[in-house]
């Protein structure tokens, strides 16, 4: 998979609806979240999700790597029950698709 080129984490919420990253002691704005006509709780949740995006991506990529290497082959991943095998396959496919969405230029 292509390595992501996003601004390195950590990202954090600063001010009102602004997500930023520390780049060598200088805060760099990643984005500003528009509240829109929806409830403020929704905007708060969007802001938190965006701030967590790099950590979520890195965690998902690490799990995907463990699966690809065969390291995660115990428990439900080693179960041969057709329903569990299908469920694990769907989960792995969803994880791979989500990771591809995070890397521009890679088809989902």
mmCIF file of C-alpha atoms in Angstrom:
data_model
loop_
_atom_site.group_PDB
_atom_site.id
_atom_site.type_symbol
_atom_site.label_atom_id
_atom_site.label_comp_id
_atom_site.label_asym_id
_atom_site.label_seq_id
_atom_site.Cartn_x
_atom_site.Cartn_y
_atom_site.Cartn_z
ATOM 1 C CA UNK A 1 0.000 0.000 0.000
ATOM 2 C CA UNK A 2 1.147 3.528 -0.738
ATOM 3 C CA UNK A 3 2.414 5.352 2.333
ATOM 4 C CA UNK A 4 0.177 8.168 3.512
ATOM 5 C CA UNK A 5 1.452 11.709 3.060
ATOM 6 C CA UNK A 6 -0.824 13.451 5.541
ATOM 7 C CA UNK A 7 0.525 15.816 8.172
ATOM 8 C CA UNK A 8 2.112 13.692 10.905
ATOM 9 C CA UNK A 9 0.167 13.214 14.134
ATOM 10 C CA UNK A 10 -0.763 14.109 16.712
ATOM 11 C CA UNK A 11 -3.587 16.325 15.562
ATOM 12 C CA UNK A 12 -5.595 18.155 18.183
ATOM 13 C CA UNK A 13 -8.526 20.476 18.561
ATOM 14 C CA UNK A 14 -7.554 24.078 19.182
ATOM 15 C CA UNK A 15 -9.843 27.053 19.504
ATOM 16 C CA UNK A 16 -13.324 26.700 18.119
ATOM 17 C CA UNK A 17 -13.692 23.970 15.478
ATOM 18 C CA UNK A 18 -10.059 24.068 14.391
ATOM 19 C CA UNK A 19 -7.811 21.005 14.158
ATOM 20 C CA UNK A 20 -4.057 21.594 14.095
ATOM 21 C CA UNK A 21 -0.765 19.724 14.287
ATOM 22 C CA UNK A 22 2.495 20.734 15.908
ATOM 23 C CA UNK A 23 5.216 21.014 13.256
ATOM 24 C CA UNK A 24 8.415 21.717 15.124
ATOM 25 C CA UNK A 25 6.896 24.040 17.700
ATOM 26 C CA UNK A 26 4.640 25.759 15.166
ATOM 27 C CA UNK A 27 0.917 24.940 14.991
ATOM 28 C CA UNK A 28 -0.283 24.171 11.474
ATOM 29 C CA UNK A 29 -4.016 24.266 10.820
ATOM 30 C CA UNK A 30 -5.264 20.991 9.347
ATOM 31 C CA UNK A 31 -8.877 22.071 8.934
ATOM 32 C CA UNK A 32 -11.761 24.012 10.353
ATOM 33 C CA UNK A 33 -15.011 22.178 10.951
ATOM 34 C CA UNK A 34 -18.194 23.837 9.725
ATOM 35 C CA UNK A 35 -21.069 23.414 12.171
ATOM 36 C CA UNK A 36 -23.793 23.738 9.540
ATOM 37 C CA UNK A 37 -27.482 23.505 10.316
ATOM 38 C CA UNK A 38 -27.082 20.303 12.342
ATOM 39 C CA UNK A 39 -26.847 19.993 16.106
ATOM 40 C CA UNK A 40 -23.680 21.242 17.799
ATOM 41 C CA UNK A 41 -23.075 17.750 19.208
ATOM 42 C CA UNK A 42 -22.700 16.512 15.631
ATOM 43 C CA UNK A 43 -20.089 19.169 14.867
ATOM 44 C CA UNK A 44 -18.278 18.280 18.103
ATOM 45 C CA UNK A 45 -18.240 14.604 17.088
ATOM 46 C CA UNK A 46 -16.973 15.465 13.585
ATOM 47 C CA UNK A 47 -14.214 17.593 15.083
ATOM 48 C CA UNK A 48 -13.139 14.774 17.422
ATOM 49 C CA UNK A 49 -13.167 12.216 14.586
ATOM 50 C CA UNK A 50 -11.052 14.407 12.322
ATOM 51 C CA UNK A 51 -8.557 15.077 15.116
ATOM 52 C CA UNK A 52 -8.279 11.311 15.707
ATOM 53 C CA UNK A 53 -7.935 10.458 11.986
ATOM 54 C CA UNK A 54 -4.140 9.967 11.856
ATOM 55 C CA UNK A 55 -4.129 7.756 14.959
ATOM 56 C CA UNK A 56 -7.060 5.733 13.616
ATOM 57 C CA UNK A 57 -5.315 5.327 10.249
ATOM 58 C CA UNK A 58 -2.047 4.199 11.829
ATOM 59 C CA UNK A 59 -3.836 1.719 14.131
ATOM 60 C CA UNK A 60 -5.849 0.283 11.237
ATOM 61 C CA UNK A 61 -2.727 -0.013 9.064
ATOM 62 C CA UNK A 62 -0.918 -1.837 11.862
ATOM 63 C CA UNK A 63 -3.780 -4.331 12.302
ATOM 64 C CA UNK A 64 -3.960 -4.843 8.528
ATOM 65 C CA UNK A 65 -0.229 -5.540 8.498
ATOM 66 C CA UNK A 66 -0.594 -8.126 11.271
ATOM 67 C CA UNK A 67 -3.381 -9.822 9.321
ATOM 68 C CA UNK A 68 -1.380 -9.797 6.061
ATOM 69 C CA UNK A 69 1.666 -11.270 7.802
ATOM 70 C CA UNK A 70 -0.397 -14.088 9.318
ATOM 71 C CA UNK A 71 0.270 -12.914 12.870
ATOM 72 C CA UNK A 72 -3.454 -12.576 13.690
ATOM 73 C CA UNK A 73 -4.547 -16.147 13.090
ATOM 74 C CA UNK A 74 -5.940 -17.126 16.483
ATOM 75 C CA UNK A 75 -9.473 -16.978 17.804
ATOM 76 C CA UNK A 76 -12.176 -16.033 15.318
ATOM 77 C CA UNK A 77 -9.665 -15.515 12.512
ATOM 78 C CA UNK A 78 -8.628 -19.192 12.800
ATOM 79 C CA UNK A 79 -12.211 -20.472 13.192
ATOM 80 C CA UNK A 80 -13.346 -22.466 10.159
ATOM 81 C CA UNK A 81 -17.071 -21.907 10.703
ATOM 82 C CA UNK A 82 -18.374 -20.553 7.358
ATOM 83 C CA UNK A 83 -20.290 -17.725 9.045
ATOM 84 C CA UNK A 84 -17.245 -16.568 10.994
ATOM 85 C CA UNK A 85 -14.920 -16.899 8.011
ATOM 86 C CA UNK A 86 -17.344 -14.784 5.957
ATOM 87 C CA UNK A 87 -17.671 -12.202 8.742
ATOM 88 C CA UNK A 88 -13.883 -11.951 9.102
ATOM 89 C CA UNK A 89 -13.530 -11.614 5.345
ATOM 90 C CA UNK A 90 -16.019 -8.744 5.304
ATOM 91 C CA UNK A 91 -14.212 -7.052 8.203
ATOM 92 C CA UNK A 92 -10.823 -7.372 6.508
ATOM 93 C CA UNK A 93 -12.275 -6.066 3.225
ATOM 94 C CA UNK A 94 -13.865 -3.087 5.034
ATOM 95 C CA UNK A 95 -10.581 -2.317 6.785
ATOM 96 C CA UNK A 96 -8.670 -2.435 3.491
ATOM 97 C CA UNK A 97 -11.247 -0.217 1.760
ATOM 98 C CA UNK A 98 -11.117 2.354 4.581
ATOM 99 C CA UNK A 99 -7.326 2.455 4.421
ATOM 100 C CA UNK A 100 -7.423 2.972 0.641
ATOM 101 C CA UNK A 101 -9.829 5.901 1.095
ATOM 102 C CA UNK A 102 -7.223 7.626 3.258
ATOM 103 C CA UNK A 103 -4.567 7.531 0.528
ATOM 104 C CA UNK A 104 -5.331 9.881 -2.391
ATOM 105 C CA UNK A 105 -5.069 8.379 -5.837
ATOM 106 C CA UNK A 106 -5.709 4.797 -4.700
ATOM 107 C CA UNK A 107 -9.006 3.352 -5.880
ATOM 108 C CA UNK A 108 -11.303 2.046 -3.109
#
